[in-house]
CSV table of C-alpha atoms in Angstrom, one decimal:
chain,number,residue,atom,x,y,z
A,142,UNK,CA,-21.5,12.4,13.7
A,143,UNK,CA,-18.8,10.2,12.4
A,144,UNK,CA,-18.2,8.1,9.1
A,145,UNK,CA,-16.2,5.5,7.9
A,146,UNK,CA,-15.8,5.1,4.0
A,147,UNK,CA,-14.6,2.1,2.4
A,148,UNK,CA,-12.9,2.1,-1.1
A,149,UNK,CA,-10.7,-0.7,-2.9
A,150,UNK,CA,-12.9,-3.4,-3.2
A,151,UNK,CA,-13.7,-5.4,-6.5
A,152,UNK,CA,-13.2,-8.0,-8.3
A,153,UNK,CA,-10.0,-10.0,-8.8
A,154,UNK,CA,-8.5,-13.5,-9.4
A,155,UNK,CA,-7.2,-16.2,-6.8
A,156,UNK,CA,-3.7,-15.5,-6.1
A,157,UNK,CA,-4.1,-12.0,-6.8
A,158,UNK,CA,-4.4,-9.0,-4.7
A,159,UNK,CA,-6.5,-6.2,-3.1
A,160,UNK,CA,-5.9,-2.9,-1.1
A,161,UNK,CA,-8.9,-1.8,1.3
A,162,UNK,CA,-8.7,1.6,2.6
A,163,UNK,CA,-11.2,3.2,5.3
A,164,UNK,CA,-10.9,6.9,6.3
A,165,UNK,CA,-12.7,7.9,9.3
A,166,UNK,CA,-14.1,12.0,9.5
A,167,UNK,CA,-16.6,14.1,11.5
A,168,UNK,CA,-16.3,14.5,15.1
A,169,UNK,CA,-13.3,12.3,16.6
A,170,UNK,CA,-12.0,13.2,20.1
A,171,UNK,CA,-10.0,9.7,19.4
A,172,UNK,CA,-10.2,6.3,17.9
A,173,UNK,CA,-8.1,3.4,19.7
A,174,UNK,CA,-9.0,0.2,17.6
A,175,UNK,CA,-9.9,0.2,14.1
A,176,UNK,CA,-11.3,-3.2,12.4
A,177,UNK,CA,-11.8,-5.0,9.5
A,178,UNK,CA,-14.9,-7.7,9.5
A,179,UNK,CA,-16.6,-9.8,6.6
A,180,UNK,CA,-19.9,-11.2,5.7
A,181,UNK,CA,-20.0,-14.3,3.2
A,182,UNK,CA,-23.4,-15.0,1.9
A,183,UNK,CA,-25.3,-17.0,4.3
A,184,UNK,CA,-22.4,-16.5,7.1
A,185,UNK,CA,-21.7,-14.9,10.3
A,186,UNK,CA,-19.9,-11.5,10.1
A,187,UNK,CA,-16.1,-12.3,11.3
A,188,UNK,CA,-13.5,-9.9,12.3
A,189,UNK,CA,-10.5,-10.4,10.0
A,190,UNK,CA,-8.1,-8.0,11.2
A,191,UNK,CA,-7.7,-5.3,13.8
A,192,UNK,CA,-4.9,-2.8,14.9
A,193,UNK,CA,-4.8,-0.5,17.7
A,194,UNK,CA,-3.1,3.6,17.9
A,195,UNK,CA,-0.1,1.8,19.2
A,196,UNK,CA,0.5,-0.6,16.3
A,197,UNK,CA,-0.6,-3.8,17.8
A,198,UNK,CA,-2.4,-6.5,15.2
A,199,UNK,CA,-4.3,-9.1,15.6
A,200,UNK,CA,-5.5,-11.3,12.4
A,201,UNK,CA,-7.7,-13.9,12.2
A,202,UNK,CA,-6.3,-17.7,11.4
A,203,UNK,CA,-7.9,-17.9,7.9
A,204,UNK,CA,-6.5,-14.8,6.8
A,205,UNK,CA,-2.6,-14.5,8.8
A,206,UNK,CA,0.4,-14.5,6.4
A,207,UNK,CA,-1.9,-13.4,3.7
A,208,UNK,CA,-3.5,-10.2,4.9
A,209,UNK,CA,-1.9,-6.9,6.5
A,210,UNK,CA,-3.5,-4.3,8.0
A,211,UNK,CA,-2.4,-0.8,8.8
A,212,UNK,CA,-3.2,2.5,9.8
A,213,UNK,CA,-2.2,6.4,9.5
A,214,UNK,CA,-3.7,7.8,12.9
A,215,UNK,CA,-2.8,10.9,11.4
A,216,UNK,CA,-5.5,10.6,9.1
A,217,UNK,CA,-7.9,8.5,10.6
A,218,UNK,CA,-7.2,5.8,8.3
A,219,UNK,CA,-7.0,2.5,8.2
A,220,UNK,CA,-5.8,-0.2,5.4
A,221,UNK,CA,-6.3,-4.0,4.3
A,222,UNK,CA,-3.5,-5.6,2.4
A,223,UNK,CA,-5.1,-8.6,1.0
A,224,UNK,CA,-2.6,-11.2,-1.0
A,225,UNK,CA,-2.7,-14.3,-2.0
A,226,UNK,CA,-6.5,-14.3,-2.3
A,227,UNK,CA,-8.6,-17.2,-2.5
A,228,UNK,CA,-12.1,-17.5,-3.8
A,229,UNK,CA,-13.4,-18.0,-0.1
A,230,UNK,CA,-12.3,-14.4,0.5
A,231,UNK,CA,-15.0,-13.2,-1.2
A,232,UNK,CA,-17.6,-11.4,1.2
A,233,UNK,CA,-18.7,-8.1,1.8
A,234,UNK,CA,-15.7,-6.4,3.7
A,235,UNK,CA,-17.0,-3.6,6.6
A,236,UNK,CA,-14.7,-1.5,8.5
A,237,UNK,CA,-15.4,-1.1,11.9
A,238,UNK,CA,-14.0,1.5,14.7
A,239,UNK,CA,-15.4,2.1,18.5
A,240,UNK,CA,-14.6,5.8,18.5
A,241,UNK,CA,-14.5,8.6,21.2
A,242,UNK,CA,-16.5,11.3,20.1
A,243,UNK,CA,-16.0,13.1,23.5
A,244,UNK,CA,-14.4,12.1,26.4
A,245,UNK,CA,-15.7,9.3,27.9
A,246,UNK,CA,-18.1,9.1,25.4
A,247,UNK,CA,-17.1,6.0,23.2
A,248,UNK,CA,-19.8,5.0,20.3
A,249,UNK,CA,-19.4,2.4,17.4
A,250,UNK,CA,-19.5,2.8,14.3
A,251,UNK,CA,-19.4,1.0,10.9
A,252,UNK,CA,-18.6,2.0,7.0
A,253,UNK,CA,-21.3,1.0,4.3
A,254,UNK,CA,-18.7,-1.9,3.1
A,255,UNK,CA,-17.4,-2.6,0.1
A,256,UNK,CA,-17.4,-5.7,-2.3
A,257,UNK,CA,-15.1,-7.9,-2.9
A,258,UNK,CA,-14.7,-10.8,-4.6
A,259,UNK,CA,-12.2,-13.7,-5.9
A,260,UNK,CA,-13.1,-15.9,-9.1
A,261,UNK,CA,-11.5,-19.3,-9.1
C-alpha cells in the first residue's frame, strides 16, 4: 500500500506565502508524475500544478508566475511554492501521484489534503 502525506497548509494573508510538502512511502516500484489539485467550496477539483521524474512542469493559468512546484525523487517528495497568494487560493489542497507499485502495475493514489487558506 502506498501513502501520500500532506503538511504546510494553514492560514495566511494575501500577498503572503505557503510551502506544501507531500512525501510519498510504502511500496513504490516508481512514481513518474506527481500532482497538486484543489477543491474550493462548491467547486470542481482542479489540478494546479504537476511535474514529472524528468523535471518537466506544467501549471495551471490561475496559479503560473505565482506557484512553483518541485520534487526530490530521491525521496518521493514533492513541493508547492505558493507566493503571492490571493484569497481565491484558498481550498483544500490534495496531492495526487499515479504510482507503479510493480511493474506494469500503475494505481492512483491521493494524500488526505491539507487546508489552506488566504484572508483578504
Amino acid at each position: 500500500q502506498v501513502q501520500l502525506v500532506e503538511s504546510g497548509g494553514g492560514l495566511v494573508q494575501a500577498g503572503g506565502s505557503l510551502r506544501l510538502s507531500c512525501v510519498a512511502t510504502g511500496r513504490i516500484f516508481n512514481i513518474n508524475v506527481m500532482n497538486w489539485y484543489r477543491q474550493a467550496p462548491g467547486k470542481q477539483r482542479e489540478l494546479v500544478a504537476a511535474i514529472t521524474s524528468g523535471g518537466s512542469t506544467n501549471y495551471a493559468n490561475s496559479v503560473k508566475g505565482r506557484f512553483t512546484i518541485s520534487r526530490d525523487n530521491a525521496k518521493n517528495t514533492v513541493y508547492l511554492q505558493m507566493n503571492s497568494l490571493k484569497p481565491e487560493d484558498t481550498a483544500v489542497y490534495y496531492c495526487n501521484a499515479p504510482v507503479a507499485v510493480a511493474p506494469q502495475d500503475l494505481q492512483n493514489f491521493w494524500g488526505q489534503g491539507t487546508q489552506v487558506t488566504v484572508s483578504s
